[in-house]
Amino acid sequence: MDSATEAFMAHRNLLFTVAYEMLGSAADAEDVLQEAWLRWTGVDLGAVREPRAYLVRITTRQALSRLRTLGRRKESYVGPWLPEPLLTTPDVAEDVGLADSVSMAMLLVLETLTPTERAVFVLREVFDLPYDEIAQAVGKSPAAVRQIAHRARAHVAARRPRGDVSATETRNALEAFQQAIATGDLQSMLDILAPDVVFLGDGGGIKEAALQSIVGADRVAPLATGLRRFGAAASLQPAQINGCPALVLRLGGEIDTVIAVRIDGGLITGLYAVRNPEKLSRVERETTLRR
């Protein structure tokens, strides 16, 4: 390997993680990495003191440009848009901060930020980059970046899960959820759902899915227990999705739906069902994330 390729490959998983956290799309993150690589090959490496910082800067700029394009694309998306789920390696779950930052619930919170706020928040809160490096990446002064970081941090804090939830609590909630589906016991389902639980389904106009969010345990519970209707052709198995326990529904052996959850106070407050087949390719193989 030449020095440019060696440096890029050494940081590739980190760069993918940066791009994915900014975009919520593995496919777009891969496109960003390809663009970053093309720009990297044209750089005079002799003038680069810190390849990692330089590569993160290139990737961030490309991701920001792509994020603005994605925003326009989402405006015409059929039904709710959900992030692309990733089957992650076990070490992601062990890094609690990383797992929290790539969870479906957090990625949806990040969707409420402006592109620049999202970039600053990800680079500062997840990757702990100094303000001057972030400033170069987003084209702002360090003082402006500090203000943006403060604003983004407050915005996220008001919307993120209300308390730390252990992996054990999450697994227990998922097991109860899975058991309620298996038995069709509506009361058991109501017992594990928060009264104000929100269900979002992403079919992308390709697969059947609710076109609006469904709110309230009394409305979500019958929908969830209704998964039994698939019968013997269906299997519902636990998996590590985006660093967190989730469920993968297979029909006839093929992945049909990935169900991620948000949990607060031991109850499920959010259910995110991704059915769009264009978003399910990264559930067949593990993705390595780094920070």
Short mmCIF file of C-alpha atoms in Angstrom, two decimals:
data_model
loop_
_atom_site.label_atom_id
_atom_site.label_comp_id
_atom_site.label_asym_id
_atom_site.label_seq_id
_atom_site.Cartn_x
_atom_site.Cartn_y
_atom_site.Cartn_z
CA MET A 1 0.00 0.00 0.00
CA ASP A 2 1.18 3.52 -0.74
CA SER A 3 1.20 6.01 2.14
CA ALA A 4 -2.07 7.73 1.08
CA THR A 5 -3.97 4.44 0.93
CA GLU A 6 -2.43 3.22 4.19
CA ALA A 7 -3.44 6.40 6.05
CA PHE A 8 -6.98 6.33 4.65
CA MET A 9 -7.54 2.66 5.46
CA ALA A 10 -6.18 3.14 9.00
CA HIS A 11 -8.97 5.66 9.68
CA ARG A 12 -11.70 4.30 7.40
CA ASN A 13 -13.97 2.92 10.13
CA LEU A 14 -13.73 6.20 12.04
CA LEU A 15 -14.56 8.19 8.91
CA PHE A 16 -17.53 5.94 8.13
CA THR A 17 -18.81 6.43 11.68
CA VAL A 18 -18.54 10.22 11.40
CA ALA A 19 -20.39 10.21 8.07
CA TYR A 20 -23.06 7.77 9.25
CA GLU A 21 -23.79 9.72 12.44
CA MET A 22 -24.20 12.86 10.38
CA LEU A 23 -26.38 11.24 7.70
CA GLY A 24 -28.17 8.27 9.26
CA SER A 25 -27.59 6.42 5.99
CA ALA A 26 -24.89 3.83 5.38
CA ALA A 27 -25.28 4.11 1.62
CA ASP A 28 -24.74 7.86 1.71
CA ALA A 29 -21.89 7.47 4.20
CA GLU A 30 -20.13 5.15 1.76
CA ASP A 31 -20.60 7.72 -1.02
CA VAL A 32 -19.11 10.38 1.25
CA LEU A 33 -16.08 8.18 1.91
CA GLN A 34 -15.57 7.70 -1.81
CA GLU A 35 -15.64 11.46 -2.33
CA ALA A 36 -13.29 11.97 0.62
CA TRP A 37 -10.89 9.39 -0.83
CA LEU A 38 -10.81 11.16 -4.20
CA ARG A 39 -9.94 14.43 -2.50
CA TRP A 40 -7.38 12.75 -0.25
CA THR A 41 -5.50 11.34 -3.24
CA GLY A 42 -4.98 14.88 -4.51
CA VAL A 43 -3.48 16.16 -1.25
CA ASP A 44 0.24 16.81 -0.78
CA LEU A 45 0.84 14.43 2.14
CA GLY A 46 4.10 16.15 2.98
CA ALA A 47 2.09 19.19 4.08
CA VAL A 48 -0.30 17.16 6.28
CA ARG A 49 0.79 17.01 9.92
CA GLU A 50 -2.17 15.02 11.26
CA PRO A 51 -3.78 12.70 8.68
CA ARG A 52 -6.61 11.75 11.06
CA ALA A 53 -7.69 15.36 11.61
CA TYR A 54 -7.33 16.17 7.91
CA LEU A 55 -9.40 13.15 6.86
CA VAL A 56 -12.12 13.93 9.41
CA ARG A 57 -12.24 17.49 8.05
CA ILE A 58 -12.63 16.31 4.44
CA THR A 59 -15.28 13.77 5.44
CA THR A 60 -17.25 16.29 7.49
CA ARG A 61 -17.36 18.78 4.63
CA GLN A 62 -18.56 16.14 2.19
CA ALA A 63 -21.13 14.86 4.71
CA LEU A 64 -22.46 18.39 5.28
CA SER A 65 -22.98 18.82 1.55
CA ARG A 66 -24.69 15.43 1.33
CA LEU A 67 -26.82 16.17 4.42
CA ARG A 68 -28.34 19.22 2.76
CA THR A 69 -29.18 17.12 -0.31
CA LEU A 70 -30.71 14.44 1.90
CA GLY A 71 -32.91 17.06 3.53
CA ARG A 72 -34.50 17.85 0.17
CA ARG A 73 -34.87 14.14 -0.60
CA LYS A 74 -36.63 13.46 2.71
CA GLU A 75 -39.24 16.11 1.91
CA SER A 76 -40.62 13.84 -0.82
CA TYR A 77 -40.12 10.57 1.09
CA VAL A 78 -43.24 8.42 1.41
CA GLY A 79 -44.17 8.17 5.10
CA PRO A 80 -41.78 8.57 8.05
CA TRP A 81 -38.05 8.48 7.28
CA LEU A 82 -35.96 6.33 9.63
CA PRO A 83 -32.18 5.88 9.74
CA GLU A 84 -30.66 2.89 7.97
CA PRO A 85 -30.13 0.13 10.58
CA LEU A 86 -26.70 -1.46 10.99
CA LEU A 87 -25.86 -4.89 12.37
CA THR A 88 -22.98 -3.82 14.61
CA THR A 89 -20.04 -5.71 16.08
CA PRO A 90 -20.15 -6.61 19.81
CA ASP A 91 -17.51 -4.03 20.75
CA VAL A 92 -19.86 -1.19 19.74
CA ALA A 93 -22.27 -2.11 22.54
CA GLU A 94 -19.34 -2.18 24.98
CA ASP A 95 -18.57 1.48 24.19
CA VAL A 96 -21.64 2.95 25.88
CA GLY A 97 -21.07 6.45 24.52
CA LEU A 98 -20.71 5.24 20.94
CA ALA A 99 -23.69 2.90 21.21
CA ASP A 100 -25.85 5.74 22.54
CA SER A 101 -24.75 8.08 19.76
CA VAL A 102 -25.63 5.66 16.94
CA SER A 103 -28.84 4.31 18.48
CA MET A 104 -31.96 4.77 16.39
CA ALA A 105 -33.46 6.98 19.08
CA MET A 106 -30.44 9.31 19.14
CA LEU A 107 -30.13 9.47 15.36
CA LEU A 108 -33.75 10.61 15.24
CA VAL A 109 -32.98 13.31 17.80
CA LEU A 110 -30.03 14.42 15.64
CA GLU A 111 -32.45 14.74 12.71
CA THR A 112 -34.00 17.74 14.51
CA LEU A 113 -30.72 19.71 14.38
CA THR A 114 -29.57 21.89 11.51
CA PRO A 115 -26.78 20.37 9.38
CA THR A 116 -24.09 22.52 11.02
CA GLU A 117 -25.43 21.85 14.53
CA ARG A 118 -25.43 18.14 13.82
CA ALA A 119 -21.84 18.19 12.55
CA VAL A 120 -20.62 20.21 15.54
CA PHE A 121 -22.48 18.03 18.03
CA VAL A 122 -21.18 14.77 16.53
CA LEU A 123 -17.57 15.96 16.29
CA ARG A 124 -17.54 17.45 19.79
CA GLU A 125 -19.77 15.18 21.87
CA VAL A 126 -19.04 11.86 20.21
CA PHE A 127 -15.48 12.23 18.94
CA ASP A 128 -14.27 14.87 21.39
CA LEU A 129 -12.52 16.96 18.73
CA PRO A 130 -11.13 20.32 19.84
CA TYR A 131 -13.10 23.39 18.85
CA ASP A 132 -10.43 24.70 16.49
CA GLU A 133 -10.46 21.45 14.47
CA ILE A 134 -14.25 21.49 14.31
CA ALA A 135 -14.14 25.13 13.20
CA GLN A 136 -11.96 24.19 10.22
CA ALA A 137 -14.30 21.32 9.33
CA VAL A 138 -17.50 23.39 9.33
CA GLY A 139 -16.07 26.70 8.14
CA LYS A 140 -16.84 28.68 11.32
CA SER A 141 -14.74 30.47 13.92
CA PRO A 142 -13.90 28.57 17.13
CA ALA A 143 -16.04 31.05 19.09
CA ALA A 144 -19.02 30.43 16.81
CA VAL A 145 -18.50 26.67 17.09
CA ARG A 146 -18.62 26.91 20.90
CA GLN A 147 -21.97 28.68 20.69
CA ILE A 148 -23.31 26.16 18.18
CA ALA A 149 -22.12 23.28 20.37
CA HIS A 150 -23.85 24.77 23.43
CA ARG A 151 -27.10 25.25 21.51
CA ALA A 152 -27.00 21.76 19.98
CA ARG A 153 -26.16 20.16 23.34
CA ALA A 154 -29.17 21.82 24.99
CA HIS A 155 -31.43 20.84 22.08
CA VAL A 156 -30.36 17.19 22.25
CA ALA A 157 -30.56 17.05 26.06
CA ALA A 158 -34.21 18.11 25.93
CA ARG A 159 -35.10 15.34 23.50
CA ARG A 160 -32.87 12.37 24.29
CA PRO A 161 -34.02 9.41 26.45
CA ARG A 162 -34.71 10.64 29.97
CA GLY A 163 -32.21 8.42 31.77
CA ASP A 164 -29.42 5.93 31.26
CA VAL A 165 -30.79 2.51 30.38
CA SER A 166 -28.59 -0.53 30.85
CA ALA A 167 -28.26 -3.21 28.19
CA THR A 168 -29.91 -5.61 30.64
CA GLU A 169 -32.97 -3.37 31.02
CA THR A 170 -33.20 -3.06 27.26
CA ARG A 171 -32.95 -6.81 26.77
CA ASN A 172 -35.58 -7.44 29.44
CA ALA A 173 -37.98 -5.00 27.81
CA LEU A 174 -37.35 -6.56 24.40
CA GLU A 175 -37.89 -10.07 25.77
CA ALA A 176 -41.21 -8.99 27.30
CA PHE A 177 -42.16 -7.32 24.02
CA GLN A 178 -41.20 -10.42 22.03
CA GLN A 179 -43.13 -12.69 24.42
CA ALA A 180 -46.24 -10.52 24.15
CA ILE A 181 -46.05 -10.81 20.35
CA ALA A 182 -45.55 -14.59 20.52
CA THR A 183 -48.55 -15.11 22.79
CA GLY A 184 -50.74 -12.38 21.36
CA ASP A 185 -51.39 -11.24 24.94
CA LEU A 186 -52.65 -7.67 24.61
CA GLN A 187 -52.42 -6.94 28.34
CA SER A 188 -48.78 -8.07 28.48
CA MET A 189 -48.07 -5.76 25.56
CA LEU A 190 -49.81 -2.86 27.29
CA ASP A 191 -47.75 -3.55 30.43
CA ILE A 192 -44.41 -3.05 28.60
CA LEU A 193 -45.47 -0.01 26.53
CA ALA A 194 -45.41 3.51 27.94
CA PRO A 195 -48.80 5.26 27.75
CA ASP A 196 -47.40 7.77 25.24
CA VAL A 197 -45.36 5.27 23.19
CA VAL A 198 -44.71 6.33 19.58
CA PHE A 199 -44.55 3.88 16.67
CA LEU A 200 -42.84 4.85 13.41
CA GLY A 201 -42.77 2.61 10.36
CA ASP A 202 -40.54 3.16 7.32
CA GLY A 203 -41.61 1.34 4.17
CA GLY A 204 -40.26 3.98 1.82
CA GLY A 205 -43.31 3.60 -0.42
CA ILE A 206 -42.05 0.10 -1.30
CA LYS A 207 -43.41 -1.95 1.62
CA GLU A 208 -46.65 -1.41 3.50
CA ALA A 209 -46.16 0.84 6.53
CA ALA A 210 -48.10 3.48 8.45
CA LEU A 211 -47.79 6.82 6.71
CA GLN A 212 -48.01 8.74 9.98
CA SER A 213 -46.67 8.15 13.48
CA ILE A 214 -48.96 6.12 15.75
CA VAL A 215 -49.11 7.41 19.34
CA GLY A 216 -50.47 5.79 22.49
CA ALA A 217 -50.24 2.31 24.00
CA ASP A 218 -53.90 1.59 23.22
CA ARG A 219 -53.20 2.12 19.50
CA VAL A 220 -49.69 0.63 19.32
CA ALA A 221 -50.37 -2.57 21.32
CA PRO A 222 -52.86 -4.11 18.84
CA LEU A 223 -50.51 -3.24 15.98
CA ALA A 224 -47.55 -4.92 17.71
CA THR A 225 -49.38 -8.06 18.79
CA GLY A 226 -50.72 -8.31 15.26
CA LEU A 227 -47.26 -9.44 14.12
CA ARG A 228 -48.40 -12.97 15.06
CA ARG A 229 -50.50 -13.02 11.92
CA PHE A 230 -47.42 -14.02 9.91
CA GLY A 231 -47.55 -17.41 11.61
CA ALA A 232 -44.98 -20.16 11.11
CA ALA A 233 -43.37 -18.39 8.16
CA ALA A 234 -42.10 -15.67 10.50
CA SER A 235 -39.24 -15.62 12.98
CA LEU A 236 -38.48 -12.77 15.36
CA GLN A 237 -34.88 -12.85 16.57
CA PRO A 238 -32.80 -10.52 18.75
CA ALA A 239 -29.80 -8.76 17.20
CA GLN A 240 -27.36 -5.96 17.97
CA ILE A 241 -28.61 -3.12 15.79
CA ASN A 242 -26.78 0.22 16.01
CA GLY A 243 -25.08 -0.94 19.20
CA CYS A 244 -28.34 -1.76 20.96
CA PRO A 245 -30.53 -4.86 21.34
CA ALA A 246 -33.28 -4.94 18.72
CA LEU A 247 -35.46 -7.47 16.89
CA VAL A 248 -35.21 -8.69 13.31
CA LEU A 249 -38.34 -10.10 11.67
CA ARG A 250 -37.71 -12.64 8.92
CA LEU A 251 -40.39 -13.98 6.59
CA GLY A 252 -39.49 -17.18 4.79
CA GLY A 253 -35.90 -16.68 5.91
CA GLU A 254 -35.61 -13.20 4.37
CA ILE A 255 -35.26 -10.03 6.44
CA ASP A 256 -38.57 -8.17 6.34
CA THR A 257 -38.38 -5.67 9.22
CA VAL A 258 -35.88 -4.38 11.76
CA ILE A 259 -37.52 -3.19 15.00
CA ALA A 260 -35.46 -0.87 17.18
CA VAL A 261 -36.72 0.48 20.49
CA ARG A 262 -36.38 3.45 22.77
CA ILE A 263 -36.75 2.74 26.49
CA ASP A 264 -37.34 5.15 29.38
CA GLY A 265 -38.00 4.05 32.94
CA GLY A 266 -38.19 0.39 31.99
CA LEU A 267 -40.98 0.96 29.46
CA ILE A 268 -40.85 1.12 25.67
CA THR A 269 -41.44 4.71 24.61
CA GLY A 270 -40.49 4.37 20.95
CA LEU A 271 -40.75 1.61 18.34
CA TYR A 272 -38.98 2.12 15.03
CA ALA A 273 -39.79 -0.45 12.32
CA VAL A 274 -37.68 -0.24 9.17
CA ARG A 275 -39.22 -2.21 6.27
CA ASN A 276 -37.81 -0.34 3.27
CA PRO A 277 -35.75 -3.10 1.58
CA GLU A 278 -33.28 -0.51 0.29
CA LYS A 279 -32.27 0.11 3.91
CA LEU A 280 -31.84 -3.48 5.06
CA SER A 281 -28.66 -4.61 3.29
CA ARG A 282 -26.41 -3.69 6.25
CA VAL A 283 -28.33 -6.06 8.53
CA GLU A 284 -26.96 -9.10 6.69
CA ARG A 285 -23.35 -8.43 7.70
CA GLU A 286 -21.67 -6.71 10.63
CA THR A 287 -20.49 -3.12 10.36
CA THR A 288 -17.50 -1.95 12.38
CA LEU A 289 -17.84 1.50 13.93
CA ARG A 290 -15.00 3.44 15.60
CA ARG A 291 -14.36 6.72 17.35
#
